[in-house]
């Protein structure tokens, strides 16, 4: 089916998920079929699977600057985040019940905090500036004697802002407080080393770097001991029950190996596409706001607020042109609330409602960027032509 002038659909939603790399699929395939053993079985089928998991764990650890015994496989970023927050809150409850997170965390952290708050924990949400950055001084002021942990994401999923994690972590450690970072959006896009960052825990998820869905990991530094989240069998050195997803573990290791090996080339390429897109949009469309930081930003992310229109309407119109992008994050789409990230950055709710995230990937091309800009211009003009707010603005009505 012809979907647009380029005869193909254009996927600009790589922050929601990425396609599985063919090379990753090839590596995974035998572990679904002939090598199907349970990694906990003691016979040869099990031993083969256990060896594959072991090899994958060592590879992932090496690529992240960790020890193999510090990598725990999970079902994805959401589980890793829940484990870090709830596990540590529970383990440290005798020290205190105060937790500090940023106000722009992913729903996986925010919802875990909400549950803890209902159980009597006190959560401090650090503010961010208009670019989405946490101020180290704000963290320092927020830490109390009963603070048990801090969690600040490495890179934001909506606006791509990269936080000064190393500095924030040093502040927390200076006060004897543990530090977790959600690096789900960062791993595979920018260099990530747990040693460099100095964090105690770090979450990652394979489907954000051309790996399979439903697999992730929590890095837990040696000596750091969160309580268990999932109890059951003795998998993951008794820390996380559940039969190991061998094909997914193998796939995550391969995906991380490829992403790390090709990181420089791919991130420069993707950044080039993103920068061209941003320049053309700013040149061709009036009344747009480029959200996020100009410099401390993931290479794939562009987030724009188009004033006087609804983001959802623009999204649907672009979809009809074969263009896939996103309003807010995939996890909060379906909610009509404006993005908590944009609101925390001080953007007013009306403007936040007109925001779209475009996230580029290694398979996008320059002609796709140019085509998307053409369709954006067309559709923004079309929607503004029927927007009462835009009409009022043009008639000079103030504060529309
Ligand atoms: N954290 C961030 C920053 C994310 O962007 C996402 C996914 O969108 C998650 C956590 C959840 O990861 P998963 O989809 O693997 O559960």
mmCIF file of C-alpha atoms and ligand atoms in Angstrom:
data_model
loop_
_atom_site.group_PDB
_atom_site.id
_atom_site.type_symbol
_atom_site.label_atom_id
_atom_site.label_comp_id
_atom_site.label_asym_id
_atom_site.label_seq_id
_atom_site.Cartn_x
_atom_site.Cartn_y
_atom_site.Cartn_z
ATOM 1 C CA UNK A 1 0.000 0.000 0.000
ATOM 2 C CA UNK A 2 1.326 3.438 -0.921
ATOM 3 C CA UNK A 3 1.318 5.441 2.281
ATOM 4 C CA UNK A 4 2.949 8.645 1.090
ATOM 5 C CA UNK A 5 5.115 10.187 -1.621
ATOM 6 C CA UNK A 6 8.121 8.164 -0.427
ATOM 7 C CA UNK A 7 6.158 4.895 -0.733
ATOM 8 C CA UNK A 8 6.940 3.939 2.845
ATOM 9 C CA UNK A 9 5.914 4.647 6.383
ATOM 10 C CA UNK A 10 8.214 6.929 8.323
ATOM 11 C CA UNK A 11 8.945 5.971 11.899
ATOM 12 C CA UNK A 12 9.997 8.846 14.139
ATOM 13 C CA UNK A 13 9.133 7.291 17.489
ATOM 14 C CA UNK A 14 12.384 5.564 18.455
ATOM 15 C CA UNK A 15 12.118 6.773 22.057
ATOM 16 C CA UNK A 16 8.946 4.671 22.389
ATOM 17 C CA UNK A 17 10.633 1.606 20.937
ATOM 18 C CA UNK A 18 13.071 0.583 18.213
ATOM 19 C CA UNK A 19 12.829 -2.184 15.607
ATOM 20 C CA UNK A 20 14.757 -5.349 16.416
ATOM 21 C CA UNK A 21 18.109 -5.381 14.604
ATOM 22 C CA UNK A 22 18.288 -8.352 12.170
ATOM 23 C CA UNK A 23 21.663 -9.357 13.631
ATOM 24 C CA UNK A 24 20.075 -9.497 17.096
ATOM 25 C CA UNK A 25 17.219 -11.618 15.779
ATOM 26 C CA UNK A 26 19.684 -14.108 14.225
ATOM 27 C CA UNK A 27 21.539 -14.424 17.523
ATOM 28 C CA UNK A 28 18.287 -15.007 19.438
ATOM 29 C CA UNK A 29 16.636 -17.490 17.068
ATOM 30 C CA UNK A 30 18.284 -20.783 18.123
ATOM 31 C CA UNK A 31 17.435 -20.052 21.773
ATOM 32 C CA UNK A 32 13.717 -20.141 20.910
ATOM 33 C CA UNK A 33 13.861 -23.417 19.037
ATOM 34 C CA UNK A 34 16.527 -26.116 19.287
ATOM 35 C CA UNK A 35 18.246 -24.614 22.346
ATOM 36 C CA UNK A 36 15.169 -24.231 24.483
ATOM 37 C CA UNK A 37 16.496 -25.410 27.843
ATOM 38 C CA UNK A 38 15.716 -23.863 31.206
ATOM 39 C CA UNK A 39 18.905 -22.159 32.421
ATOM 40 C CA UNK A 40 18.263 -23.619 35.895
ATOM 41 C CA UNK A 41 18.069 -27.265 34.787
ATOM 42 C CA UNK A 42 21.115 -29.368 35.546
ATOM 43 C CA UNK A 43 21.093 -31.445 32.315
ATOM 44 C CA UNK A 44 22.929 -30.426 29.143
ATOM 45 C CA UNK A 45 19.981 -28.425 27.747
ATOM 46 C CA UNK A 46 20.035 -26.350 30.903
ATOM 47 C CA UNK A 47 23.806 -26.075 30.962
ATOM 48 C CA UNK A 48 23.822 -24.702 27.388
ATOM 49 C CA UNK A 49 21.234 -22.090 28.318
ATOM 50 C CA UNK A 50 23.047 -21.204 31.553
ATOM 51 C CA UNK A 51 26.281 -20.701 29.640
ATOM 52 C CA UNK A 52 24.518 -18.380 27.159
ATOM 53 C CA UNK A 53 23.042 -16.331 30.021
ATOM 54 C CA UNK A 54 26.413 -16.206 31.730
ATOM 55 C CA UNK A 55 28.155 -15.053 28.552
ATOM 56 C CA UNK A 56 25.486 -12.393 27.959
ATOM 57 C CA UNK A 57 25.771 -11.161 31.539
ATOM 58 C CA UNK A 58 29.549 -10.841 31.228
ATOM 59 C CA UNK A 59 29.258 -8.968 27.935
ATOM 60 C CA UNK A 60 26.645 -6.529 29.274
ATOM 61 C CA UNK A 61 28.678 -5.941 32.433
ATOM 62 C CA UNK A 62 31.817 -5.215 30.448
ATOM 63 C CA UNK A 63 29.991 -2.788 28.125
ATOM 64 C CA UNK A 64 28.580 -0.874 31.117
ATOM 65 C CA UNK A 65 31.782 -0.891 33.177
ATOM 66 C CA UNK A 66 30.276 -3.229 35.799
ATOM 67 C CA UNK A 67 31.107 -6.653 37.230
ATOM 68 C CA UNK A 68 29.004 -9.594 35.968
ATOM 69 C CA UNK A 69 27.722 -10.197 39.515
ATOM 70 C CA UNK A 70 26.307 -6.645 39.533
ATOM 71 C CA UNK A 71 23.920 -7.258 36.582
ATOM 72 C CA UNK A 72 20.414 -8.580 37.356
ATOM 73 C CA UNK A 73 18.055 -9.360 34.466
ATOM 74 C CA UNK A 74 14.495 -8.023 34.693
ATOM 75 C CA UNK A 75 11.446 -7.897 32.422
ATOM 76 C CA UNK A 76 12.396 -4.371 31.316
ATOM 77 C CA UNK A 77 12.913 -0.817 32.491
ATOM 78 C CA UNK A 78 9.674 -0.649 34.457
ATOM 79 C CA UNK A 79 10.575 -3.624 36.640
ATOM 80 C CA UNK A 80 14.145 -2.387 37.107
ATOM 81 C CA UNK A 81 12.865 1.039 38.229
ATOM 82 C CA UNK A 82 10.261 -0.477 40.568
ATOM 83 C CA UNK A 83 12.847 -2.794 42.077
ATOM 84 C CA UNK A 84 15.355 0.003 42.640
ATOM 85 C CA UNK A 85 12.864 2.338 44.305
ATOM 86 C CA UNK A 86 10.718 -0.091 46.289
ATOM 87 C CA UNK A 87 13.532 -2.521 47.070
ATOM 88 C CA UNK A 88 15.752 0.177 48.494
ATOM 89 C CA UNK A 89 12.920 1.933 50.354
ATOM 90 C CA UNK A 90 12.050 -1.360 52.018
ATOM 91 C CA UNK A 91 15.677 -2.292 52.772
ATOM 92 C CA UNK A 92 16.416 1.071 54.380
ATOM 93 C CA UNK A 93 13.151 1.619 56.235
ATOM 94 C CA UNK A 94 14.911 1.610 59.602
ATOM 95 C CA UNK A 95 17.088 4.539 58.543
ATOM 96 C CA UNK A 96 14.199 6.644 57.253
ATOM 97 C CA UNK A 97 11.290 7.028 54.875
ATOM 98 C CA UNK A 98 12.362 9.973 52.738
ATOM 99 C CA UNK A 99 13.113 9.556 49.015
ATOM 100 C CA UNK A 100 14.176 12.206 46.499
ATOM 101 C CA UNK A 101 13.375 11.988 42.777
ATOM 102 C CA UNK A 102 13.211 14.565 39.995
ATOM 103 C CA UNK A 103 9.831 15.951 38.947
ATOM 104 C CA UNK A 104 10.307 14.714 35.363
ATOM 105 C CA UNK A 105 10.844 10.991 36.006
ATOM 106 C CA UNK A 106 9.196 8.312 33.874
ATOM 107 C CA UNK A 107 5.878 6.828 35.034
ATOM 108 C CA UNK A 108 7.749 3.727 36.248
ATOM 109 C CA UNK A 109 9.457 5.809 38.958
ATOM 110 C CA UNK A 110 6.551 8.190 39.552
ATOM 111 C CA UNK A 111 4.004 5.399 40.096
ATOM 112 C CA UNK A 112 6.350 3.477 42.393
ATOM 113 C CA UNK A 113 6.776 6.663 44.450
ATOM 114 C CA UNK A 114 3.015 7.145 44.577
ATOM 115 C CA UNK A 115 2.609 3.652 46.016
ATOM 116 C CA UNK A 116 5.349 4.293 48.575
ATOM 117 C CA UNK A 117 3.791 7.589 49.506
ATOM 118 C CA UNK A 118 0.491 5.796 50.250
ATOM 119 C CA UNK A 119 2.509 3.561 52.615
ATOM 120 C CA UNK A 120 3.843 6.480 54.622
ATOM 121 C CA UNK A 121 7.012 7.368 52.717
ATOM 122 C CA UNK A 122 7.715 11.010 52.005
ATOM 123 C CA UNK A 123 8.801 11.900 48.479
ATOM 124 C CA UNK A 124 10.555 15.140 47.503
ATOM 125 C CA UNK A 125 10.229 16.001 43.804
ATOM 126 C CA UNK A 126 13.180 18.117 42.686
ATOM 127 C CA UNK A 127 12.253 20.991 40.373
ATOM 128 C CA UNK A 128 13.849 21.428 36.930
ATOM 129 C CA UNK A 129 14.642 24.607 35.019
ATOM 130 C CA UNK A 130 12.998 25.603 31.720
ATOM 131 C CA UNK A 131 15.339 23.240 29.830
ATOM 132 C CA UNK A 132 14.521 20.284 32.082
ATOM 133 C CA UNK A 133 17.723 20.304 34.141
ATOM 134 C CA UNK A 134 17.958 19.543 37.868
ATOM 135 C CA UNK A 135 20.133 21.995 39.851
ATOM 136 C CA UNK A 136 22.730 20.186 42.015
ATOM 137 C CA UNK A 137 22.143 22.799 44.750
ATOM 138 C CA UNK A 138 18.462 21.778 44.941
ATOM 139 C CA UNK A 139 19.484 18.191 45.594
ATOM 140 C CA UNK A 140 21.915 19.247 48.305
ATOM 141 C CA UNK A 141 19.201 21.276 50.052
ATOM 142 C CA UNK A 142 16.656 18.452 49.819
ATOM 143 C CA UNK A 143 18.774 15.750 51.504
ATOM 144 C CA UNK A 144 17.825 15.103 55.160
ATOM 145 C CA UNK A 145 18.989 12.732 57.876
ATOM 146 C CA UNK A 146 16.157 10.338 57.036
ATOM 147 C CA UNK A 147 16.758 10.369 53.248
ATOM 148 C CA UNK A 148 17.328 6.808 52.043
ATOM 149 C CA UNK A 149 17.809 7.247 48.319
ATOM 150 C CA UNK A 150 17.861 9.597 45.355
ATOM 151 C CA UNK A 151 16.695 8.682 41.856
ATOM 152 C CA UNK A 152 17.253 11.016 38.911
ATOM 153 C CA UNK A 153 16.999 9.837 35.309
ATOM 154 C CA UNK A 154 20.078 10.043 33.085
ATOM 155 C CA UNK A 155 18.109 11.248 30.066
ATOM 156 C CA UNK A 156 14.491 12.272 29.830
ATOM 157 C CA UNK A 157 12.186 10.326 27.516
ATOM 158 C CA UNK A 158 10.103 13.319 26.367
ATOM 159 C CA UNK A 159 12.571 16.161 25.881
ATOM 160 C CA UNK A 160 15.871 14.246 25.884
ATOM 161 C CA UNK A 161 17.559 16.401 28.534
ATOM 162 C CA UNK A 162 20.702 14.749 29.964
ATOM 163 C CA UNK A 163 21.195 15.327 33.695
ATOM 164 C CA UNK A 164 24.564 15.929 35.432
ATOM 165 C CA UNK A 165 24.337 12.497 37.079
ATOM 166 C CA UNK A 166 27.962 12.254 38.158
ATOM 167 C CA UNK A 167 27.712 15.531 40.052
ATOM 168 C CA UNK A 168 24.310 14.691 41.576
ATOM 169 C CA UNK A 169 25.588 11.278 42.622
ATOM 170 C CA UNK A 170 28.629 12.805 44.348
ATOM 171 C CA UNK A 171 26.332 15.106 46.316
ATOM 172 C CA UNK A 172 24.165 12.186 47.463
ATOM 173 C CA UNK A 173 27.202 10.096 48.392
ATOM 174 C CA UNK A 174 28.701 13.052 50.268
ATOM 175 C CA UNK A 175 25.658 12.814 52.536
ATOM 176 C CA UNK A 176 25.751 9.007 52.743
ATOM 177 C CA UNK A 177 22.711 8.545 50.489
ATOM 178 C CA UNK A 178 22.385 5.918 47.722
ATOM 179 C CA UNK A 179 21.824 6.978 44.121
ATOM 180 C CA UNK A 180 19.802 5.291 41.344
ATOM 181 C CA UNK A 181 19.494 6.451 37.757
ATOM 182 C CA UNK A 182 16.979 5.418 35.110
ATOM 183 C CA UNK A 183 19.219 5.148 32.033
ATOM 184 C CA UNK A 184 16.583 3.504 29.829
ATOM 185 C CA UNK A 185 16.663 6.295 27.222
ATOM 186 C CA UNK A 186 20.406 6.860 27.428
ATOM 187 C CA UNK A 187 21.909 3.379 27.009
ATOM 188 C CA UNK A 188 22.712 2.837 23.329
ATOM 189 C CA UNK A 189 22.370 6.556 22.505
ATOM 190 C CA UNK A 190 25.188 8.085 24.550
ATOM 191 C CA UNK A 191 28.172 6.448 26.308
ATOM 192 C CA UNK A 192 27.078 5.028 29.689
ATOM 193 C CA UNK A 193 29.505 3.649 32.267
ATOM 194 C CA UNK A 194 28.380 2.910 35.808
ATOM 195 C CA UNK A 195 31.969 3.408 36.948
ATOM 196 C CA UNK A 196 32.170 6.842 35.338
ATOM 197 C CA UNK A 197 28.793 7.906 36.745
ATOM 198 C CA UNK A 198 29.482 6.425 40.192
ATOM 199 C CA UNK A 199 25.845 5.343 40.667
ATOM 200 C CA UNK A 200 24.705 2.562 43.018
ATOM 201 C CA UNK A 201 21.930 1.316 40.749
ATOM 202 C CA UNK A 202 21.060 1.849 37.082
ATOM 203 C CA UNK A 203 18.094 0.669 34.965
ATOM 204 C CA UNK A 204 18.228 -0.243 31.285
ATOM 205 C CA UNK A 205 15.871 -1.778 28.731
ATOM 206 C CA UNK A 206 16.797 -3.606 25.504
ATOM 207 C CA UNK A 207 13.943 -2.464 23.263
ATOM 208 C CA UNK A 208 15.265 1.101 23.312
ATOM 209 C CA UNK A 209 18.510 0.041 21.585
ATOM 210 C CA UNK A 210 17.256 -2.284 18.809
ATOM 211 C CA UNK A 211 16.967 -5.260 21.142
ATOM 212 C CA UNK A 212 13.900 -7.310 22.104
ATOM 213 C CA UNK A 213 10.994 -6.070 24.213
ATOM 214 C CA UNK A 214 10.346 -7.460 27.685
ATOM 215 C CA UNK A 215 13.958 -7.640 28.834
ATOM 216 C CA UNK A 216 16.045 -5.202 30.815
ATOM 217 C CA UNK A 217 18.466 -5.137 33.686
ATOM 218 C CA UNK A 218 19.152 -3.481 36.986
ATOM 219 C CA UNK A 219 22.792 -2.796 37.796
ATOM 220 C CA UNK A 220 23.273 -3.084 41.557
ATOM 221 C CA UNK A 221 26.717 -2.132 42.834
ATOM 222 C CA UNK A 222 28.432 -4.788 45.008
ATOM 223 C CA UNK A 223 27.495 -4.243 48.635
ATOM 224 C CA UNK A 224 24.232 -2.412 47.827
ATOM 225 C CA UNK A 225 21.314 -4.563 48.927
ATOM 226 C CA UNK A 226 17.772 -3.646 47.906
ATOM 227 C CA UNK A 227 15.022 -6.017 49.076
ATOM 228 C CA UNK A 228 13.652 -8.377 46.425
ATOM 229 C CA UNK A 229 10.766 -7.264 44.245
ATOM 230 C CA UNK A 230 9.845 -10.636 42.707
ATOM 231 C CA UNK A 231 10.158 -13.710 44.879
ATOM 232 C CA UNK A 232 9.999 -17.270 43.590
ATOM 233 C CA UNK A 233 12.770 -19.566 42.399
ATOM 234 C CA UNK A 234 16.466 -19.091 42.928
ATOM 235 C CA UNK A 235 17.162 -17.292 39.656
ATOM 236 C CA UNK A 236 19.430 -14.252 39.454
ATOM 237 C CA UNK A 237 21.465 -15.457 42.426
ATOM 238 C CA UNK A 238 18.216 -15.686 44.445
ATOM 239 C CA UNK A 239 17.474 -11.981 43.962
ATOM 240 C CA UNK A 240 14.742 -12.254 41.290
ATOM 241 C CA UNK A 241 12.460 -15.246 40.868
ATOM 242 C CA UNK A 242 11.182 -16.331 37.451
ATOM 243 C CA UNK A 243 12.473 -18.567 34.641
ATOM 244 C CA UNK A 244 15.173 -16.683 32.761
ATOM 245 C CA UNK A 245 14.126 -15.445 29.310
ATOM 246 C CA UNK A 246 17.179 -16.887 27.570
ATOM 247 C CA UNK A 247 16.544 -15.652 23.976
ATOM 248 C CA UNK A 248 15.832 -12.145 25.262
ATOM 249 C CA UNK A 249 18.941 -12.085 27.474
ATOM 250 C CA UNK A 250 21.080 -13.244 24.532
ATOM 251 C CA UNK A 251 19.394 -10.604 22.331
ATOM 252 C CA UNK A 252 19.967 -7.804 24.823
ATOM 253 C CA UNK A 253 23.693 -8.583 25.012
ATOM 254 C CA UNK A 254 24.001 -8.650 21.211
ATOM 255 C CA UNK A 255 21.991 -5.430 20.862
ATOM 256 C CA UNK A 256 24.149 -3.651 23.441
ATOM 257 C CA UNK A 257 27.319 -4.889 21.773
ATOM 258 C CA UNK A 258 26.151 -3.526 18.395
ATOM 259 C CA UNK A 259 24.821 -0.268 19.869
ATOM 260 C CA UNK A 260 28.096 0.364 21.715
ATOM 261 C CA UNK A 261 30.268 -0.557 18.733
ATOM 262 C CA UNK A 262 28.292 1.680 16.381
ATOM 263 C CA UNK A 263 27.433 4.394 18.881
ATOM 264 C CA UNK A 264 29.684 7.116 17.528
ATOM 265 C CA UNK A 265 28.688 6.591 13.904
ATOM 266 C CA UNK A 266 24.956 6.231 14.624
ATOM 267 C CA UNK A 267 24.676 9.053 17.125
ATOM 268 C CA UNK A 268 26.443 11.476 14.771
ATOM 269 C CA UNK A 269 24.183 10.399 11.913
ATOM 270 C CA UNK A 270 20.983 10.624 13.973
ATOM 271 C CA UNK A 271 22.012 13.987 15.425
ATOM 272 C CA UNK A 272 22.595 15.276 11.890
ATOM 273 C CA UNK A 273 19.052 14.298 10.889
ATOM 274 C CA UNK A 274 17.613 15.784 14.077
ATOM 275 C CA UNK A 275 19.497 19.070 13.677
ATOM 276 C CA UNK A 276 18.375 19.405 10.053
ATOM 277 C CA UNK A 277 14.784 18.742 11.126
ATOM 278 C CA UNK A 278 14.916 21.319 13.934
ATOM 279 C CA UNK A 279 16.442 23.964 11.662
ATOM 280 C CA UNK A 280 13.820 23.434 8.930
ATOM 281 C CA UNK A 281 10.892 23.435 11.374
ATOM 282 C CA UNK A 282 12.095 26.656 13.008
ATOM 283 C CA UNK A 283 12.580 28.277 9.596
ATOM 284 C CA UNK A 284 9.276 27.192 8.117
ATOM 285 C CA UNK A 285 6.754 27.206 10.981
ATOM 286 C CA UNK A 286 6.038 30.280 13.095
ATOM 287 C CA UNK A 287 4.950 30.080 16.758
ATOM 288 C CA UNK A 288 6.840 26.914 17.631
ATOM 289 C CA UNK A 289 8.830 26.287 20.804
ATOM 290 C CA UNK A 290 11.737 23.845 20.773
ATOM 291 C CA UNK A 291 11.490 22.177 24.193
ATOM 292 C CA UNK A 292 14.518 20.928 26.131
ATOM 293 C CA UNK A 293 18.179 21.803 26.312
ATOM 294 C CA UNK A 294 20.146 22.782 23.197
ATOM 295 C CA UNK A 295 23.320 20.994 24.277
ATOM 296 C CA UNK A 296 22.691 18.499 27.087
ATOM 297 C CA UNK A 297 20.343 16.459 24.970
ATOM 298 C CA UNK A 298 19.964 12.981 23.449
ATOM 299 C CA UNK A 299 20.949 13.041 19.756
ATOM 300 C CA UNK A 300 17.670 11.468 18.595
ATOM 301 C CA UNK A 301 15.220 13.778 20.346
ATOM 302 C CA UNK A 302 13.313 16.797 19.027
ATOM 303 C CA UNK A 303 10.304 18.021 20.991
ATOM 304 C CA UNK A 304 8.231 20.923 19.699
ATOM 305 C CA UNK A 305 5.205 22.784 21.008
ATOM 306 C CA UNK A 306 3.095 24.033 18.108
ATOM 307 C CA UNK A 307 1.052 26.890 19.489
ATOM 308 C CA UNK A 308 -2.704 27.160 18.866
ATOM 309 C CA UNK A 309 -3.173 23.488 17.985
ATOM 310 C CA UNK A 310 -3.807 20.182 19.742
ATOM 311 C CA UNK A 311 -0.878 17.768 19.613
ATOM 312 C CA UNK A 312 -3.208 14.765 19.285
ATOM 313 C CA UNK A 313 -4.897 16.269 16.194
ATOM 314 C CA UNK A 314 -1.525 16.894 14.568
ATOM 315 C CA UNK A 315 -0.382 13.395 15.473
ATOM 316 C CA UNK A 316 -3.421 11.811 13.805
ATOM 317 C CA UNK A 317 -3.055 13.964 10.688
ATOM 318 C CA UNK A 318 0.605 13.005 10.390
ATOM 319 C CA UNK A 319 -0.316 9.348 10.862
ATOM 320 C CA UNK A 320 -2.613 9.665 7.833
ATOM 321 C CA UNK A 321 0.469 10.788 5.881
ATOM 322 C CA UNK A 322 2.327 7.643 7.048
ATOM 323 C CA UNK A 323 4.359 9.485 9.689
ATOM 324 C CA UNK A 324 4.623 8.024 13.211
ATOM 325 C CA UNK A 325 5.622 10.291 16.076
ATOM 326 C CA UNK A 326 4.285 10.845 19.561
ATOM 327 C CA UNK A 327 2.645 13.324 21.875
ATOM 328 C CA UNK A 328 4.169 13.036 25.344
ATOM 329 C CA UNK A 329 5.616 9.617 26.111
ATOM 330 C CA UNK A 330 4.185 6.337 24.838
ATOM 331 C CA UNK A 331 3.474 5.361 28.429
ATOM 332 C CA UNK A 332 1.323 8.404 29.148
ATOM 333 C CA UNK A 333 -0.374 8.606 25.749
ATOM 334 C CA UNK A 334 -4.001 7.771 26.225
ATOM 335 C CA UNK A 335 -4.065 10.276 29.047
ATOM 336 C CA UNK A 336 -5.465 13.688 28.173
ATOM 337 C CA UNK A 337 -3.446 15.368 30.897
ATOM 338 C CA UNK A 338 -0.685 17.627 29.583
ATOM 339 C CA UNK A 339 2.803 16.197 30.055
ATOM 340 C CA UNK A 340 4.080 16.452 33.648
ATOM 341 C CA UNK A 341 7.560 16.949 32.175
ATOM 342 C CA UNK A 342 6.615 20.036 30.154
ATOM 343 C CA UNK A 343 4.573 21.451 33.051
ATOM 344 C CA UNK A 344 7.552 20.994 35.402
ATOM 345 C CA UNK A 345 9.649 22.943 32.880
ATOM 346 C CA UNK A 346 7.234 25.857 33.266
ATOM 347 C CA UNK A 347 5.414 25.464 29.940
ATOM 348 C CA UNK A 348 1.778 26.492 30.210
ATOM 349 C CA UNK A 349 -0.854 23.716 29.871
ATOM 350 C CA UNK A 350 -2.256 24.992 26.527
ATOM 351 C CA UNK A 351 1.183 25.049 24.932
ATOM 352 C CA UNK A 352 2.020 21.662 26.467
ATOM 353 C CA UNK A 353 -1.112 20.238 24.804
ATOM 354 C CA UNK A 354 0.327 21.174 21.408
ATOM 355 C CA UNK A 355 3.574 19.275 21.902
ATOM 356 C CA UNK A 356 4.972 16.497 19.752
ATOM 357 C CA UNK A 357 8.057 14.342 20.227
ATOM 358 C CA UNK A 358 9.969 13.271 17.117
ATOM 359 C CA UNK A 359 12.646 10.677 17.859
ATOM 360 C CA UNK A 360 14.991 9.657 15.056
ATOM 361 C CA UNK A 361 16.752 6.359 14.458
ATOM 362 C CA UNK A 362 19.652 4.889 12.514
ATOM 363 C CA UNK A 363 17.412 3.810 9.602
ATOM 364 C CA UNK A 364 15.819 7.223 8.987
ATOM 365 C CA UNK A 365 16.989 9.191 5.957
ATOM 366 C CA UNK A 366 17.396 12.813 4.902
ATOM 367 C CA UNK A 367 14.555 12.614 2.375
ATOM 368 C CA UNK A 368 12.299 11.372 5.195
ATOM 369 C CA UNK A 369 13.207 14.424 7.264
ATOM 370 C CA UNK A 370 12.397 16.729 4.351
ATOM 371 C CA UNK A 371 9.131 14.950 3.652
ATOM 372 C CA UNK A 372 8.063 15.151 7.311
ATOM 373 C CA UNK A 373 8.804 18.893 7.383
ATOM 374 C CA UNK A 374 6.633 19.400 4.258
ATOM 375 C CA UNK A 375 3.755 17.488 5.848
ATOM 376 C CA UNK A 376 4.198 19.285 9.148
ATOM 377 C CA UNK A 377 3.964 22.693 7.482
ATOM 378 C CA UNK A 378 0.849 21.571 5.602
ATOM 379 C CA UNK A 379 -0.904 20.099 8.631
ATOM 380 C CA UNK A 380 0.014 22.819 11.111
ATOM 381 C CA UNK A 381 -1.377 25.392 8.642
ATOM 382 C CA UNK A 382 -4.524 23.313 8.134
ATOM 383 C CA UNK A 383 -5.178 22.933 11.874
ATOM 384 C CA UNK A 384 -4.421 26.579 12.623
ATOM 385 C CA UNK A 385 -6.867 27.598 9.873
ATOM 386 C CA UNK A 386 -9.681 26.027 11.921
ATOM 387 C CA UNK A 387 -8.324 27.039 15.337
ATOM 388 C CA UNK A 388 -10.448 29.655 17.154
ATOM 389 C CA UNK A 389 -7.426 30.447 19.344
ATOM 390 C CA UNK A 390 -5.298 31.223 16.298
ATOM 391 C CA UNK A 391 -8.091 33.396 14.845
ATOM 392 C CA UNK A 392 -8.289 35.362 18.107
ATOM 393 C CA UNK A 393 -4.518 35.704 18.146
ATOM 394 C CA UNK A 394 -4.547 37.079 14.591
ATOM 395 C CA UNK A 395 -7.280 39.536 15.537
ATOM 396 C CA UNK A 396 -5.007 40.818 18.274
ATOM 397 C CA UNK A 397 -6.894 39.434 21.261
ATOM 398 C CA UNK A 398 -4.411 39.317 24.150
ATOM 399 C CA UNK A 399 -3.818 36.260 26.369
ATOM 400 C CA UNK A 400 -5.493 33.722 24.097
HETATM 401 N N1 LIG B 1 12.160 4.650 31.914
HETATM 402 C C1 LIG B 1 12.188 5.416 30.822
HETATM 403 C C2 LIG B 1 12.936 6.712 30.867
HETATM 404 C C3 LIG B 1 11.524 5.032 29.655
HETATM 405 O O1 LIG B 1 11.556 5.817 28.587
HETATM 406 C C4 LIG B 1 10.825 3.805 29.655
HETATM 407 C C5 LIG B 1 10.059 3.376 28.465
HETATM 408 O O2 LIG B 1 9.508 4.177 27.745
HETATM 409 C C6 LIG B 1 10.836 3.014 30.815
HETATM 410 C C7 LIG B 1 11.511 3.473 31.928
HETATM 411 C C8 LIG B 1 10.119 1.709 30.883
HETATM 412 O O3 LIG B 1 10.845 0.718 30.206
HETATM 413 P P1 LIG B 1 10.134 -0.610 29.691
HETATM 414 O O4 LIG B 1 9.325 -0.226 28.492
HETATM 415 O O5 LIG B 1 11.261 -1.528 29.331
HETATM 416 O O6 LIG B 1 9.318 -1.134 30.807
#
